[in-house]
Each structure stands twice: as structure tokens, then as C-alpha cells.
XYZ file of C-alpha atoms in Angstrom:
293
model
C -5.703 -16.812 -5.674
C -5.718 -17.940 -2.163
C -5.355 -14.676 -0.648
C -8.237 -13.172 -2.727
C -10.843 -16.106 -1.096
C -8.882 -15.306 2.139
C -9.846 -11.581 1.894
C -13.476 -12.116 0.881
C -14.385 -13.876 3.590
C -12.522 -11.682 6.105
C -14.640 -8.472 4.275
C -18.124 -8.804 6.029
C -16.318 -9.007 9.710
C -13.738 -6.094 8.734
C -16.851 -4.183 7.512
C -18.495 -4.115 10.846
C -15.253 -3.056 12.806
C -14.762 -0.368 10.274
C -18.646 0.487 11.438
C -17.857 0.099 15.070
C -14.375 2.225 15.111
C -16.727 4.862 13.263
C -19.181 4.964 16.091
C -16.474 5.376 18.698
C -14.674 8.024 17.023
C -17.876 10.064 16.870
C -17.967 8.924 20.241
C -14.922 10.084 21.844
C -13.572 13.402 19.399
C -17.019 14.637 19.363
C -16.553 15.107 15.642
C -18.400 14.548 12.158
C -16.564 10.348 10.762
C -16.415 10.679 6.883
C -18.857 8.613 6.165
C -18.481 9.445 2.336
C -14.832 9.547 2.177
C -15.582 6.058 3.578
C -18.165 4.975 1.427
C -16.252 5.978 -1.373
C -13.318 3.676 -0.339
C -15.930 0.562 -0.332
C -16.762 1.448 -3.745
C -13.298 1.157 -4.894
C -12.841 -1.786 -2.516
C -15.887 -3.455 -5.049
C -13.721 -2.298 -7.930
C -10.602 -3.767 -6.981
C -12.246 -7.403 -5.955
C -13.857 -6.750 -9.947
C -10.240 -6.221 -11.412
C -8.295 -8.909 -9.356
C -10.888 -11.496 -10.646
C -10.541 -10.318 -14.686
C -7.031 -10.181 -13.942
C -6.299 -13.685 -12.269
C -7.044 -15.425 -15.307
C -4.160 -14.253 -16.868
C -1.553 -13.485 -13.702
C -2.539 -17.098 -12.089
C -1.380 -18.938 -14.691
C 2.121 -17.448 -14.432
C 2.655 -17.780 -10.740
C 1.795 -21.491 -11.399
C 4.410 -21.080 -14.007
C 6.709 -20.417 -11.588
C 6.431 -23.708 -9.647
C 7.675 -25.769 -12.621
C 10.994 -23.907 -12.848
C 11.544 -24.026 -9.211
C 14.524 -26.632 -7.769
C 12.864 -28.096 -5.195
C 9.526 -27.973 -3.040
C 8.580 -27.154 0.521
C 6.441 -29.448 2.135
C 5.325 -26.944 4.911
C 5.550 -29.846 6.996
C 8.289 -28.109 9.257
C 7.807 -25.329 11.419
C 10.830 -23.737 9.630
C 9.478 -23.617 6.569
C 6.372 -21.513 7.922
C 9.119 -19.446 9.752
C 11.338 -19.062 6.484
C 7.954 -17.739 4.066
C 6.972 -15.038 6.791
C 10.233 -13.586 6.859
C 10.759 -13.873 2.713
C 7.084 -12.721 2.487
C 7.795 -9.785 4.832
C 11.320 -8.849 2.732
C 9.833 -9.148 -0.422
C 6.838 -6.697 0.743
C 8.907 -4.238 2.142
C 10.562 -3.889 -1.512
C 7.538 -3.933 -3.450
C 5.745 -1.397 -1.069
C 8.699 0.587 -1.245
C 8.814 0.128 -4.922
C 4.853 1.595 -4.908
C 6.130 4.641 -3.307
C 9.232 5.242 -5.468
C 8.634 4.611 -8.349
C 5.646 5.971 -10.132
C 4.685 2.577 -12.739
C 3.476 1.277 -9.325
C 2.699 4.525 -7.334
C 0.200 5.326 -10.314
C -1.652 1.985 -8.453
C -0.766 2.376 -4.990
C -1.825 6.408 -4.787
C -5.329 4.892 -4.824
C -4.694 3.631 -1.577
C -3.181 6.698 0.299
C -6.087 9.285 -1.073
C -7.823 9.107 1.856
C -7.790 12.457 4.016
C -8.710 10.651 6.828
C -7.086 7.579 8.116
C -9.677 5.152 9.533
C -10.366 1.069 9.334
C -12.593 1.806 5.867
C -9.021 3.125 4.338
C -7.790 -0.644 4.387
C -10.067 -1.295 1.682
C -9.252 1.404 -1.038
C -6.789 -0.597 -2.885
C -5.848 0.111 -6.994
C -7.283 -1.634 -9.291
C -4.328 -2.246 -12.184
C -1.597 -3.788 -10.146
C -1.691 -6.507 -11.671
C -1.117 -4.480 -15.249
C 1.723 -3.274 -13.552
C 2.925 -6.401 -12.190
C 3.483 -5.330 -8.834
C 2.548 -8.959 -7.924
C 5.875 -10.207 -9.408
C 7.852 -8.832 -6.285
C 6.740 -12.131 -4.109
C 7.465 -14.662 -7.356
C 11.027 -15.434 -6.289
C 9.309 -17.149 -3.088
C 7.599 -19.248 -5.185
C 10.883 -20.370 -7.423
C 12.629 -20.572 -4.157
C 10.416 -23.379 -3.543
C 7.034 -21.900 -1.639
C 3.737 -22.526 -3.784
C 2.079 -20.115 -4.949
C -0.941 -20.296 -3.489
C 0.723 -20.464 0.355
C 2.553 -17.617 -0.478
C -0.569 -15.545 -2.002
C -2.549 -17.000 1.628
C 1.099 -15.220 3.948
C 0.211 -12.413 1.660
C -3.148 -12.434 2.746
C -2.467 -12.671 6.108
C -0.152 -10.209 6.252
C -2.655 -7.684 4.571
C -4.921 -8.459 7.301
C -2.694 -7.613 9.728
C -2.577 -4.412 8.109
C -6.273 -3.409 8.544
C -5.914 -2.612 12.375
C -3.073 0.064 11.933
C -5.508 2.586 9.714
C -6.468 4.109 13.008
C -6.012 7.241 15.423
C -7.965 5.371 17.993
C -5.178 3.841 19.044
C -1.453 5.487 20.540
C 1.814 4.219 20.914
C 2.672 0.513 21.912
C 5.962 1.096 24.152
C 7.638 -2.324 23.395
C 5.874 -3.690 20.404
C 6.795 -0.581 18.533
C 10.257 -1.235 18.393
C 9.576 -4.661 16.117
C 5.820 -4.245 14.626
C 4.335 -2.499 12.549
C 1.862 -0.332 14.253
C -1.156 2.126 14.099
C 0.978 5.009 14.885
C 4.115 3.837 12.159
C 1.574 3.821 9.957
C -0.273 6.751 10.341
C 3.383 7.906 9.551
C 3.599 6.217 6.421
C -0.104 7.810 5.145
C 0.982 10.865 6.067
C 1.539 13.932 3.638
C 3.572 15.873 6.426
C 7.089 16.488 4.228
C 9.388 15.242 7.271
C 6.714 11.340 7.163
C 6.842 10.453 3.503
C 8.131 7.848 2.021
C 8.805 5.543 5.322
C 7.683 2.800 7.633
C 7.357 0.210 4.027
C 6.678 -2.828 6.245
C 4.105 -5.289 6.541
C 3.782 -7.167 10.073
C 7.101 -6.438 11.286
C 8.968 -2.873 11.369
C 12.728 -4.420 11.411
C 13.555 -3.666 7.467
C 12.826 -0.209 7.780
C 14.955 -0.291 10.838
C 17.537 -2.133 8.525
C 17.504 0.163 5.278
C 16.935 3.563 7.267
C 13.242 4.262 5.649
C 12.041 4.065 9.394
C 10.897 7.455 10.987
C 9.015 7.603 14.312
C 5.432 9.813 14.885
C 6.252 13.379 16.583
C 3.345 14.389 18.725
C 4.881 17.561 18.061
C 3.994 17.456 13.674
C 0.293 15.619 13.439
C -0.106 13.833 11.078
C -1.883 15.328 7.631
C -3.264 12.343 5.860
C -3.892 11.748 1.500
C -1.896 12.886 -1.282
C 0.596 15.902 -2.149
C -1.830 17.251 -4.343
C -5.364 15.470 -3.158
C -8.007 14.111 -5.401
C -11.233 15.909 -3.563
C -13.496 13.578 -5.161
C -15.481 10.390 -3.790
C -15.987 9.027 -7.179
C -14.375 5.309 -7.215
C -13.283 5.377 -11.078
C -12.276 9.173 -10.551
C -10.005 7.786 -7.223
C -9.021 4.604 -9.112
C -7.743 6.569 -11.890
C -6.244 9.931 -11.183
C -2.739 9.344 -11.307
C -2.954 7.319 -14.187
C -4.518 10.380 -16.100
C -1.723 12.650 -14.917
C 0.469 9.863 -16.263
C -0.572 10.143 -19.663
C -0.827 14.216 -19.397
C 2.910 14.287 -19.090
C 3.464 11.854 -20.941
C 1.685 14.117 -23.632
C 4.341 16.670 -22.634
C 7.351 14.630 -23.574
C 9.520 16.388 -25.768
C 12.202 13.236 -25.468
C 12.736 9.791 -24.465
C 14.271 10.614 -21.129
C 11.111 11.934 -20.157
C 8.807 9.141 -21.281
C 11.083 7.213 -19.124
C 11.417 9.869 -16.306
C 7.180 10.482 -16.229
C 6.981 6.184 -15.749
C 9.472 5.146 -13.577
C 11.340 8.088 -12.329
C 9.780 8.975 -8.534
C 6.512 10.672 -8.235
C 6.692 13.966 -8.868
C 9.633 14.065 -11.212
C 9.680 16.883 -13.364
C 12.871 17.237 -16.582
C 13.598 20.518 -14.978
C 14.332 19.135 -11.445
C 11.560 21.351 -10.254
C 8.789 18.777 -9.580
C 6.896 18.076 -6.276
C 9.701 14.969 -5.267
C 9.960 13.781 -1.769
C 13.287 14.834 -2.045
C 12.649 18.654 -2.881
C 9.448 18.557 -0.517
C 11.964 17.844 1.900
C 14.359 20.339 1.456
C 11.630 23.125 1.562
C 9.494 21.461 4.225
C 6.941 22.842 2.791
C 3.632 20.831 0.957
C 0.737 21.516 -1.297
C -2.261 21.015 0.212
């Protein structure tokens, strides 16, 4: 796809900020950078670029699917129609990265990507490596039967992503202004954050104004720092170990299942369900305010 090449050529410069923002945070907290937390995320970073190329020889085709069912065709010849995409690309992210929060098919993926326990540039890269197994992708295929071909909307996508990379910082504070419509370094470090008041917010790609719109936005409080990775963390910096973990604990309960309802609750039900009610949810994490470490 279009955003893949878009991506690998970006890598090498995104490589050597990642280097860069690690020298200057050494530079100004005066404390040890994760370097193997970090080199552990460019291992999985390999591992993803590995399973998006297997895995584009079978997804590809259908997205080009798509374009023969579709009504009509823009001709991205008109500024609107470049104005129309970012918007439909930045609604349909905000679902499907809300989607990879709440509901564990995808989360099982997109936990890979929030197991860091730091938050730095390197972070951008740890990305799952089954999405497209769980067809994540699909959430941006009404774009391309609205009209959009696939391989603009896969380059938005791409584009968008790389927006993204900037805001896995604590180098950088607030914005005044541009925080109010943009997504942000310190929205973000909101939306990695295991603090129980931070999860499952601030979905958005570029822009900020959906979460604003479906009230999943919540603002950093210099008085609650941020605690970065997962409810229950990995504490390994083995890729396939990183890649993988929630998918093992997905088949472990599964193994528990003493019905269908909790097949179905252990795959699509939200992280943490449990049949008793009892499980680590957002929901009950909130009401406690309290989290594993």
C-alpha cells in the first residue's frame, strides 16, 4: 500500500530524531533514556513492516475490491476533495482507534503499541503485527466506496500517522491555542497513559475535535503525571513476547470459557472483561481509582 512505501521512506529520518530527542532528554532530566525499551520497539517496528508485507497480498486485493463497487470517483483534482478525505480519514480513525481501545479483537493488536513504560519518539514505531488478521484496516474502506481510491486514502493514512510520531514526547508542554483543535504531545501522553482518571481518551489522529464531539476528550493535570504502558505491563523487551502477549491471554481465557457468552465476552467485550463483572475494565478502574502496576 501507499502508506506502507510512505512510511519506509520516512523510517531512516524518524530514526535519527528518535536518536536526537534521546540525547536531549539525557541532556536536560539528567536521567538514564531506555535505550532497550527503545530498541525493543525497533525490533517490533521490523516485525510489523514483515507482517504488513505477508499480509498485503491478501488485504490489497480487497481494498481494490472496493473501488469497483463504488458509485462514482474523485478526481482529486479539487481542493475539496483533498479537504473532504482528511476530514473522513480523521472520522473514520477516531472510530477505529477507539474501536482498538474498546474492544479487545483489536486491543489484542493495538496493546502492542501502548507497552511502552516510557513515552518517547522510538514508541511511534511499536505497532502490532496482526491487524490486518483482525481487520482493523476495514474501518477506512467506506472512504474508498464513497469514492476515494484506495491507495490516496492508505497515503492520508500515512500522513496522518506521521503526524503522530511528534506527540510521543515529554520534551515538549502545552500548546495554548493549538491544543484546543490538534492533537498534541501532551493529549497524547494522556491517551498512553495508565493513570485510571487518562484511559481510554484523546482517540484522534491530527485533529482533537471528535473527542471534543463524543466526550472521550480529557485534558493533562500537572497535578496526576502521567504513568505510561499497560494495566498489567509486559516487563519484557522481547519483540515476539511484546507482539504477542495479549493474544496469549486471549486464548488463556478463552481456555476458561465455561459458555458462549464468554467466548464472546473474552473477544469483543472491553479489555479486561471478566463473566463475574470483577475484571480490570476501565470502567471499574475508574470507580476505584486505583491501578495495577
Amino acid at each position: 500500500m501507499e502508506k506502507q512505501k510512505f512510511l519506509v521512506y520516512a523510517f531512516p529520518v524518524l530514526l535519527i530524531l528518535a536518536l536526537v530527542e534521546a540525547l536531549i532528554y539525557r541532556r536536560l532530566t539528567k536521567r538514564d533514556f531506555a535505550w532497550k525499551e527503545s530498541a525493543a520497539s525497533i525490533g517490533v517496528a521490523v516485525g510489523y513492516r514483515t507482517s504488513v508485507v505477508l499480509a498485503t497480498m491478501v488485504t490489497g486485493g480487497l481494498f481494490l475490491w472496493f473501488e469497483t463497487i463504488r458509485p462514482w470517483r474523485f478526481t482529486m483534482d479539487k481542493w475539496y476533495h483533498w479537504v473532504g478525505l482528511f476530514w473522513g480519514l480523521e472520522f473514520c480513525y477516531y472510530w477505529f482507534h477507539r474501536a482498538s481501545h474498546e474492544v479487545r479483537w483489536f486491543w489484542a493488536t493495538h496493546a502492542v503499541h501502548h507497552s511502552p513504560e516510557h513515552l518517547n519518539f522510538s514508541a511511534a514505531y511499536r505497532l502490532g503485527w496482526t491487524g490486518h488478521i483482525t481487520g482493523s484496516y476495514f474501518f477506512f474502506a467506506p472512504l474508498i466506496v464513497l469514492g476515494y481510491d484506495a491507495k490516496i486514502v492508505f497515503m492520508m493514512l500515512g500522513i496522518n500517522l506521521l503526524y503522530q510520531f511528534w506527540l510521543h514526547t515529554e520534551l515538549i508542554p502545552k500548546l495554548g491555542w493549538f491544543e484546543y483543535f490538534f492533537n498534541t504531545p501532551s493529549h497524547h501522553r494522556v491517551h498512553h497513559s495508565t493513570n485510571a482518571q487518562y484511559l481510554d481518551c484523546n482517540y484522534g489522529g491530527v485533529v482533537i475535535i471528535f473527542d471534543r464531539m463524543f466526550g472521550t476528550f480529557v485534558a493533562e493535570d500537572e497535578k496526576d503525571p502521567c504513568r505510561y504502558g499497560l494495566i498489567t505491563q509486559v516487563k519484557s523487551n522481547n519483540p515476539f513476547k511484546i507482539a504477542f502477549h495479549e493474544w496469549i491471554k486471549v486464548l488463556k481465557d478463552l481456555h476458561t470459557s465455561r459458555s458462549l457468552k464468554d467466548v464472546v465476552g473474552f473477544l469483543f467485550a472491553r479489555p479486561g472483561w471478566r463473566p463475574d463483572g470483577k475484571g480490570l475494565t476501565t470502567k471499574n478502574l475508574k470507580m476505584t481509582e486505583t491501578v495495577t502496576p
